[in-house]
Amino acid sequence: MRRVLAAWRPTAATINEGDAKNTGANALAVTTINGGVTQEISYGFDAIKYQTQYLVDGAELGSEEASVNAVFVQDRMAFNSGLAIIPGIRYESSSVDSHLVDDSFSAPTGALTIEYQVNDSWLYSVSGTQLFRAPELAEVYAGAGSGDLANSDINAEEGQNLQASIAYEDAHFDMGITVFNTLITDYIYDYAALVGRQYLKDNVGDLRVKGAEIYLGYRQDAWDVLASYSTATSDLSANTTYMEFDGARIDREQGNTFTLAANYHFDDLGLSLHWDSQFVSDLIDGKVLDNTPVENSKAGFGVHNLAARWQPKSVQGLGLTVGIDNLFDEYYASQSSRTGLSLHPLFGELYLMDYEPGRNLKATIAYQL
């Protein structure tokens, strides 16, 4: 499948085309067994094939393909006491034919969730999941891998995710908290080493991401309000080959986010009003997994959105939505965007921050028969 191995850089205006095709099939079946313990057994398979191609002035400069096949089974065992135990297992096999690697990767992964429904309001849950992902194909418009250096020693990413949550719900209140700890071993970094004028993708170490989310909701008459707070941090434990990345965070780390949303419903008019606000804290300059950044701090921001939806009762199926995004025209870049000032081996300093659109007015009319 690999036809062009050398990196290509244009010297004049060209017509660049990228083509990505994903084809596949999946099947899911569920069998329920009633008894002292109710079992709901889910089983099936996934099969998908990815094909990418990059052309310049009609000539193919890069093409790659990969296929992923998996079978899985899960059994939800529910006891009369409110306890549910949910084990699952999945076997995945991936074949990758790319400029980076031409190899097959496979592994079984398991998962276990334990839920306890104390009563109609309280639910406790803990879970553990094993992770597996083969090296991915390159971005189509980055040349479909034509600029990638081969690395036959690269490994699939594996790891585990541990999670615990508590949730409460009644007629007026919703609240809950979830904490998680994810470890990705053999983390693949796209810019692990500079070889000549090209970067090498490689396994650089073990990446840990941990965080939490808390939410509180309230409903009363025509009002419903939801407040949430989320936080996440990441840290790489680098292997001996790439100790310069030890302790680095991921480039698109989100940090701390507080969100407040409110809705008010005029049932007689078929009208709903919506307001939401998002406040994101600063990310300070520090060691980060990116293209040897010069400065990577990101400023915090606050964004407010307003919307209204009208569904007249006199015209069944008609809906009109109007809204204003970024109401106060905040100039900001999302924390999940690219880091700011970076160094490139060819172009030198590059400012990579992706700023979001300013104030945006929108209107939609929909009619459903």
Short mmCIF file of C-alpha atoms in Angstrom, two decimals:
data_model
loop_
_atom_site.label_atom_id
_atom_site.label_comp_id
_atom_site.label_asym_id
_atom_site.label_seq_id
_atom_site.Cartn_x
_atom_site.Cartn_y
_atom_site.Cartn_z
CA MET A 1 0.00 0.00 0.00
CA ARG A 2 2.86 2.45 0.71
CA ARG A 3 3.91 4.06 -2.56
CA VAL A 4 5.87 7.16 -1.62
CA LEU A 5 8.26 7.22 1.33
CA ALA A 6 10.02 10.53 0.85
CA ALA A 7 8.66 13.73 2.40
CA TRP A 8 7.32 16.28 -0.09
CA ARG A 9 7.28 20.05 0.19
CA PRO A 10 5.77 22.35 -2.46
CA THR A 11 7.80 24.98 -4.31
CA ALA A 12 4.84 26.54 -6.16
CA ALA A 13 1.03 26.75 -5.97
CA THR A 14 -0.56 23.31 -6.27
CA ILE A 15 -3.94 21.59 -6.10
CA ASN A 16 -3.89 19.38 -3.00
CA GLU A 17 -6.50 16.68 -2.47
CA GLY A 18 -7.11 14.36 0.45
CA ASP A 19 -9.30 11.30 0.38
CA ALA A 20 -10.31 9.28 3.45
CA LYS A 21 -12.59 6.24 3.27
CA ASN A 22 -13.92 4.33 6.27
CA THR A 23 -15.93 1.18 5.64
CA GLY A 24 -17.06 -1.39 8.13
CA ALA A 25 -19.75 -3.37 9.84
CA ASN A 26 -20.81 -4.14 13.37
CA ALA A 27 -23.34 -6.36 15.06
CA LEU A 28 -24.74 -6.37 18.58
CA ALA A 29 -27.03 -8.95 20.16
CA VAL A 30 -28.49 -9.04 23.66
CA THR A 31 -29.69 -12.12 25.53
CA THR A 32 -31.60 -11.78 28.81
CA ILE A 33 -31.72 -14.58 31.36
CA ASN A 34 -34.22 -14.12 34.19
CA GLY A 35 -33.88 -15.83 37.53
CA GLY A 36 -32.55 -15.11 41.01
CA VAL A 37 -29.93 -13.05 39.23
CA THR A 38 -31.02 -11.26 36.05
CA GLN A 39 -28.34 -11.49 33.38
CA GLU A 40 -28.22 -9.26 30.32
CA ILE A 41 -25.52 -10.61 28.01
CA SER A 42 -24.36 -8.35 25.17
CA TYR A 43 -22.07 -9.71 22.47
CA GLY A 44 -21.00 -8.90 18.96
CA PHE A 45 -18.23 -7.72 16.69
CA ASP A 46 -16.78 -4.59 15.09
CA ALA A 47 -14.91 -4.50 11.77
CA ILE A 48 -13.69 -1.32 10.11
CA LYS A 49 -11.19 -0.45 7.39
CA TYR A 50 -9.49 2.94 7.01
CA GLN A 51 -7.95 4.11 3.73
CA THR A 52 -6.29 7.48 3.13
CA GLN A 53 -4.74 9.05 0.06
CA TYR A 54 -3.04 12.40 -0.58
CA LEU A 55 -2.60 13.84 -4.07
CA VAL A 56 -0.88 16.94 -5.41
CA ASP A 57 -1.83 18.03 -8.93
CA GLY A 58 -3.38 14.60 -9.42
CA ALA A 59 -0.23 12.66 -8.46
CA GLU A 60 -0.39 10.44 -5.41
CA LEU A 61 2.22 11.36 -2.80
CA GLY A 62 1.05 9.20 0.06
CA SER A 63 -1.46 6.50 0.91
CA GLU A 64 -2.07 4.33 3.96
CA GLU A 65 -4.57 1.81 5.23
CA ALA A 66 -5.48 0.02 8.42
CA SER A 67 -8.10 -2.49 9.52
CA VAL A 68 -9.48 -3.12 13.01
CA ASN A 69 -11.46 -6.25 13.91
CA ALA A 70 -12.82 -7.00 17.35
CA VAL A 71 -15.19 -9.36 19.15
CA PHE A 72 -16.64 -8.64 22.57
CA VAL A 73 -18.99 -9.94 25.25
CA GLN A 74 -20.40 -8.29 28.36
CA ASP A 75 -22.62 -9.70 31.10
CA ARG A 76 -24.66 -7.43 33.35
CA MET A 77 -25.63 -9.46 36.43
CA ALA A 78 -28.29 -7.64 38.47
CA PHE A 79 -29.15 -8.82 41.99
CA ASN A 80 -32.36 -8.08 43.86
CA SER A 81 -30.38 -6.14 46.47
CA GLY A 82 -29.62 -3.36 43.97
CA LEU A 83 -26.13 -4.65 43.27
CA ALA A 84 -25.02 -5.11 39.66
CA ILE A 85 -21.73 -6.65 38.50
CA ILE A 86 -20.75 -6.06 34.89
CA PRO A 87 -17.71 -7.92 33.55
CA GLY A 88 -16.67 -7.69 29.91
CA ILE A 89 -13.93 -8.82 27.59
CA ARG A 90 -12.87 -7.68 24.12
CA TYR A 91 -10.31 -9.05 21.70
CA GLU A 92 -9.01 -6.63 19.08
CA SER A 93 -6.68 -7.22 16.15
CA SER A 94 -5.35 -4.31 14.08
CA SER A 95 -3.35 -4.41 10.85
CA VAL A 96 -1.53 -1.19 9.96
CA ASP A 97 0.14 -0.56 6.59
CA SER A 98 1.48 2.97 6.80
CA HIS A 99 4.67 4.92 6.23
CA LEU A 100 5.28 4.72 9.97
CA VAL A 101 4.89 0.96 10.39
CA ASP A 102 3.74 -2.13 8.51
CA ASP A 103 2.70 -4.59 11.21
CA SER A 104 -0.16 -6.23 13.11
CA PHE A 105 -1.13 -5.54 16.71
CA SER A 106 -3.55 -7.48 18.89
CA ALA A 107 -4.53 -7.86 22.54
CA PRO A 108 -7.40 -8.92 24.78
CA THR A 109 -8.78 -6.28 27.14
CA GLY A 110 -11.11 -6.64 30.07
CA ALA A 111 -13.46 -4.40 32.02
CA LEU A 112 -15.30 -4.69 35.31
CA THR A 113 -17.97 -2.36 36.70
CA ILE A 114 -19.71 -2.68 40.07
CA GLU A 115 -22.87 -0.62 40.64
CA TYR A 116 -24.97 -0.35 43.77
CA GLN A 117 -28.42 1.23 43.56
CA VAL A 118 -29.10 2.00 47.23
CA ASN A 119 -32.60 3.36 46.54
CA ASP A 120 -34.41 5.39 43.90
CA SER A 121 -32.08 8.33 44.53
CA TRP A 122 -28.56 7.08 45.26
CA LEU A 123 -26.24 5.19 42.89
CA TYR A 124 -22.61 4.21 43.55
CA SER A 125 -20.29 2.90 40.85
CA VAL A 126 -16.66 1.81 40.48
CA SER A 127 -15.04 0.50 37.31
CA GLY A 128 -11.77 -0.56 35.78
CA THR A 129 -11.07 -0.85 32.05
CA GLN A 130 -8.01 -2.02 30.17
CA LEU A 131 -6.99 0.06 27.15
CA PHE A 132 -5.45 -0.83 23.78
CA ARG A 133 -4.84 1.17 20.61
CA ALA A 134 -2.62 0.40 17.65
CA PRO A 135 -0.57 3.18 15.98
CA GLU A 136 -2.96 5.38 14.02
CA LEU A 137 -2.78 6.54 10.43
CA ALA A 138 -1.44 10.03 9.78
CA GLU A 139 -3.72 12.98 9.05
CA VAL A 140 -4.80 13.05 5.41
CA TYR A 141 -3.97 16.71 4.80
CA ALA A 142 -0.60 16.30 6.51
CA GLY A 143 0.36 14.17 3.49
CA ALA A 144 -1.28 10.86 4.46
CA GLY A 145 1.96 9.85 6.15
CA SER A 146 4.26 10.70 3.25
CA GLY A 147 6.44 12.73 5.59
CA ASP A 148 6.59 10.11 8.36
CA LEU A 149 9.79 8.28 9.18
CA ALA A 150 9.46 4.51 9.41
CA ASN A 151 9.62 3.05 12.92
CA SER A 152 9.22 -0.71 12.87
CA ASP A 153 9.87 -0.90 16.64
CA ILE A 154 6.86 1.19 17.63
CA ASN A 155 4.41 -0.50 20.01
CA ALA A 156 0.68 -0.19 20.46
CA GLU A 157 -0.53 1.95 23.34
CA GLU A 158 -1.98 0.03 26.27
CA GLY A 159 -3.11 1.01 29.74
CA GLN A 160 -5.97 1.16 32.18
CA ASN A 161 -8.70 3.51 33.38
CA LEU A 162 -10.00 3.47 36.96
CA GLN A 163 -13.14 5.41 37.78
CA ALA A 164 -15.50 5.90 40.73
CA SER A 165 -18.71 7.91 40.92
CA ILE A 166 -21.59 8.80 43.21
CA ALA A 167 -24.90 10.13 41.87
CA TYR A 168 -28.07 11.43 43.52
CA GLU A 169 -31.41 12.32 41.92
CA ASP A 170 -34.86 13.28 43.20
CA ALA A 171 -37.76 15.41 42.03
CA HIS A 172 -35.79 18.65 42.29
CA PHE A 173 -32.09 17.88 42.64
CA ASP A 174 -29.38 16.11 40.63
CA MET A 175 -25.86 15.93 41.93
CA GLY A 176 -22.83 13.73 41.51
CA ILE A 177 -19.09 13.39 41.47
CA THR A 178 -16.81 11.29 39.29
CA VAL A 179 -13.08 10.80 39.73
CA PHE A 180 -10.82 8.99 37.26
CA ASN A 181 -7.21 7.94 36.85
CA THR A 182 -6.01 6.87 33.40
CA LEU A 183 -2.61 5.38 32.63
CA ILE A 184 -1.45 4.99 29.01
CA THR A 185 1.69 2.91 28.65
CA ASP A 186 3.95 3.26 25.59
CA TYR A 187 2.38 6.64 24.82
CA ILE A 188 2.98 7.60 21.16
CA TYR A 189 4.29 11.14 20.62
CA ASP A 190 4.35 12.55 17.08
CA TYR A 191 7.47 14.67 17.68
CA ALA A 192 9.62 12.29 19.71
CA ALA A 193 12.91 13.07 17.92
CA LEU A 194 14.14 15.26 15.09
CA VAL A 195 15.98 13.26 12.42
CA GLY A 196 17.33 15.64 9.80
CA ARG A 197 14.28 17.75 8.94
CA GLN A 198 11.68 15.15 9.91
CA TYR A 199 10.17 14.11 13.20
CA LEU A 200 10.01 10.53 14.44
CA LYS A 201 6.84 9.15 16.01
CA ASP A 202 7.75 6.88 18.89
CA ASN A 203 6.75 5.49 22.29
CA VAL A 204 8.09 8.02 24.80
CA GLY A 205 6.89 6.65 28.15
CA ASP A 206 3.82 6.25 30.33
CA LEU A 207 1.25 9.05 30.43
CA ARG A 208 -1.06 9.47 33.42
CA VAL A 209 -4.20 11.62 33.23
CA LYS A 210 -6.30 12.14 36.33
CA GLY A 211 -9.18 14.36 37.18
CA ALA A 212 -12.69 14.81 38.52
CA GLU A 213 -16.09 16.23 37.64
CA ILE A 214 -18.73 17.56 40.03
CA TYR A 215 -22.23 18.66 39.05
CA LEU A 216 -25.30 20.02 40.82
CA GLY A 217 -28.69 20.51 39.18
CA TYR A 218 -31.94 22.01 40.40
CA ARG A 219 -35.46 21.88 38.92
CA GLN A 220 -38.44 23.87 40.16
CA ASP A 221 -41.55 24.78 38.19
CA ALA A 222 -40.37 26.42 34.94
CA TRP A 223 -36.71 26.60 36.00
CA ASP A 224 -33.87 24.14 35.64
CA VAL A 225 -30.31 25.07 36.51
CA LEU A 226 -27.10 23.03 36.25
CA ALA A 227 -23.65 23.90 37.59
CA SER A 228 -20.58 21.76 36.97
CA TYR A 229 -16.86 21.84 37.64
CA SER A 230 -14.23 19.67 35.97
CA THR A 231 -10.48 19.40 36.34
CA ALA A 232 -7.84 17.24 34.70
CA THR A 233 -4.05 17.09 34.81
CA SER A 234 -1.54 14.98 32.89
CA ASP A 235 2.03 13.91 33.50
CA LEU A 236 4.45 11.85 31.43
CA SER A 237 6.87 9.40 33.03
CA ALA A 238 9.37 9.24 30.17
CA ASN A 239 11.47 6.24 29.28
CA THR A 240 15.27 6.48 29.34
CA THR A 241 15.51 7.38 25.63
CA TYR A 242 13.33 10.46 25.99
CA MET A 243 14.09 11.83 29.45
CA GLU A 244 13.83 15.41 28.12
CA PHE A 245 10.03 14.90 28.13
CA ASP A 246 9.84 13.57 31.70
CA GLY A 247 7.17 15.40 33.70
CA ALA A 248 5.61 17.06 30.65
CA ARG A 249 1.87 17.54 30.28
CA ILE A 250 -0.11 16.98 27.08
CA ASP A 251 -0.38 19.94 24.73
CA ARG A 252 -4.18 20.21 24.84
CA GLU A 253 -4.71 19.87 28.58
CA GLN A 254 -8.04 21.43 29.54
CA GLY A 255 -7.29 22.39 33.14
CA ASN A 256 -10.10 23.70 35.35
CA THR A 257 -13.54 24.49 33.93
CA PHE A 258 -16.68 25.82 35.63
CA THR A 259 -19.96 25.81 33.72
CA LEU A 260 -23.34 27.26 34.66
CA ALA A 261 -26.48 26.73 32.55
CA ALA A 262 -30.07 27.84 33.12
CA ASN A 263 -33.33 27.22 31.26
CA TYR A 264 -36.75 28.80 31.71
CA HIS A 265 -39.83 27.30 30.03
CA PHE A 266 -43.05 29.16 29.08
CA ASP A 267 -45.14 26.04 28.53
CA ASP A 268 -48.27 27.94 27.45
CA LEU A 269 -46.31 29.71 24.71
CA GLY A 270 -44.14 26.76 23.69
CA LEU A 271 -41.10 28.95 24.38
CA SER A 272 -37.82 28.01 26.13
CA LEU A 273 -35.02 30.42 27.05
CA HIS A 274 -31.46 29.21 27.62
CA TRP A 275 -28.32 30.79 29.08
CA ASP A 276 -24.97 29.13 29.64
CA SER A 277 -21.62 30.44 30.84
CA GLN A 278 -18.23 28.74 30.82
CA PHE A 279 -15.24 29.92 32.84
CA VAL A 280 -11.84 28.33 32.21
CA SER A 281 -8.76 28.99 34.34
CA ASP A 282 -5.26 29.91 33.16
CA LEU A 283 -2.72 27.28 32.17
CA ILE A 284 0.73 28.44 33.24
CA ASP A 285 3.87 28.04 31.15
CA GLY A 286 5.59 24.70 31.78
CA LYS A 287 7.02 21.56 30.27
CA VAL A 288 4.60 20.36 27.62
CA LEU A 289 4.51 17.70 24.91
CA ASP A 290 4.62 19.89 21.83
CA ASN A 291 6.99 20.88 19.07
CA THR A 292 9.77 22.29 21.37
CA PRO A 293 7.57 25.20 22.49
CA VAL A 294 9.09 28.55 23.38
CA GLU A 295 6.11 29.68 25.45
CA ASN A 296 2.97 27.65 26.14
CA SER A 297 0.88 29.45 28.74
CA LYS A 298 -2.81 29.88 27.93
CA ALA A 299 -4.98 32.63 29.34
CA GLY A 300 -8.24 31.81 31.09
CA PHE A 301 -11.52 33.09 29.68
CA GLY A 302 -15.25 33.37 30.22
CA VAL A 303 -17.81 32.84 27.45
CA HIS A 304 -21.58 33.36 27.58
CA ASN A 305 -24.23 32.05 25.16
CA LEU A 306 -27.91 32.91 24.89
CA ALA A 307 -30.63 31.07 22.96
CA ALA A 308 -34.38 30.81 22.60
CA ARG A 309 -36.52 28.07 21.05
CA TRP A 310 -40.15 28.49 20.06
CA GLN A 311 -42.43 25.60 19.10
CA PRO A 312 -45.89 27.07 18.43
CA LYS A 313 -48.67 24.74 19.42
CA SER A 314 -50.76 25.98 16.50
CA VAL A 315 -48.27 24.53 13.98
CA GLN A 316 -47.34 20.99 14.96
CA GLY A 317 -43.73 20.12 14.06
CA LEU A 318 -42.51 23.70 13.54
CA GLY A 319 -39.51 24.90 15.55
CA LEU A 320 -37.67 28.23 15.53
CA THR A 321 -34.33 28.66 17.29
CA VAL A 322 -32.39 31.91 17.63
CA GLY A 323 -29.23 32.51 19.61
CA ILE A 324 -26.07 34.46 20.26
CA ASP A 325 -22.83 32.61 20.89
CA ASN A 326 -20.03 34.45 22.69
CA LEU A 327 -22.46 37.17 23.72
CA PHE A 328 -19.81 39.65 24.92
CA ASP A 329 -17.45 39.03 21.97
CA GLU A 330 -14.66 37.52 24.08
CA TYR A 331 -11.30 37.17 22.29
CA TYR A 332 -9.97 33.81 23.46
CA ALA A 333 -8.40 30.50 22.55
CA SER A 334 -9.65 27.23 23.98
CA GLN A 335 -7.27 25.42 26.31
CA SER A 336 -7.65 22.39 24.04
CA SER A 337 -6.22 24.32 21.07
CA ARG A 338 -2.60 24.25 19.94
CA THR A 339 0.05 25.72 22.22
CA GLY A 340 1.16 29.29 21.40
CA LEU A 341 4.76 30.00 20.33
CA SER A 342 6.71 27.05 18.91
CA LEU A 343 9.90 26.33 16.98
CA HIS A 344 9.83 24.60 13.58
CA PRO A 345 12.94 23.08 12.00
CA LEU A 346 12.21 24.81 8.66
CA PHE A 347 10.23 27.94 9.47
CA GLY A 348 11.59 28.95 12.88
CA GLU A 349 9.17 30.54 15.34
CA LEU A 350 5.50 29.73 14.67
CA TYR A 351 2.56 31.14 16.60
CA LEU A 352 0.10 28.25 16.73
CA MET A 353 -2.73 29.45 18.95
CA ASP A 354 -6.14 28.79 17.37
CA TYR A 355 -8.43 31.62 18.43
CA GLU A 356 -12.15 30.98 18.53
CA PRO A 357 -14.75 32.98 16.56
CA GLY A 358 -16.13 36.14 18.10
CA ARG A 359 -19.78 36.94 18.62
CA ASN A 360 -21.97 34.76 16.42
CA LEU A 361 -25.67 35.24 15.66
CA LYS A 362 -27.65 32.23 14.52
CA ALA A 363 -31.19 31.30 13.57
CA THR A 364 -32.73 28.01 12.54
CA ILE A 365 -36.17 27.09 11.28
CA ALA A 366 -37.10 23.40 11.24
CA TYR A 367 -40.28 21.60 10.30
CA GLN A 368 -40.88 17.93 11.02
CA LEU A 369 -43.70 16.09 9.29
#
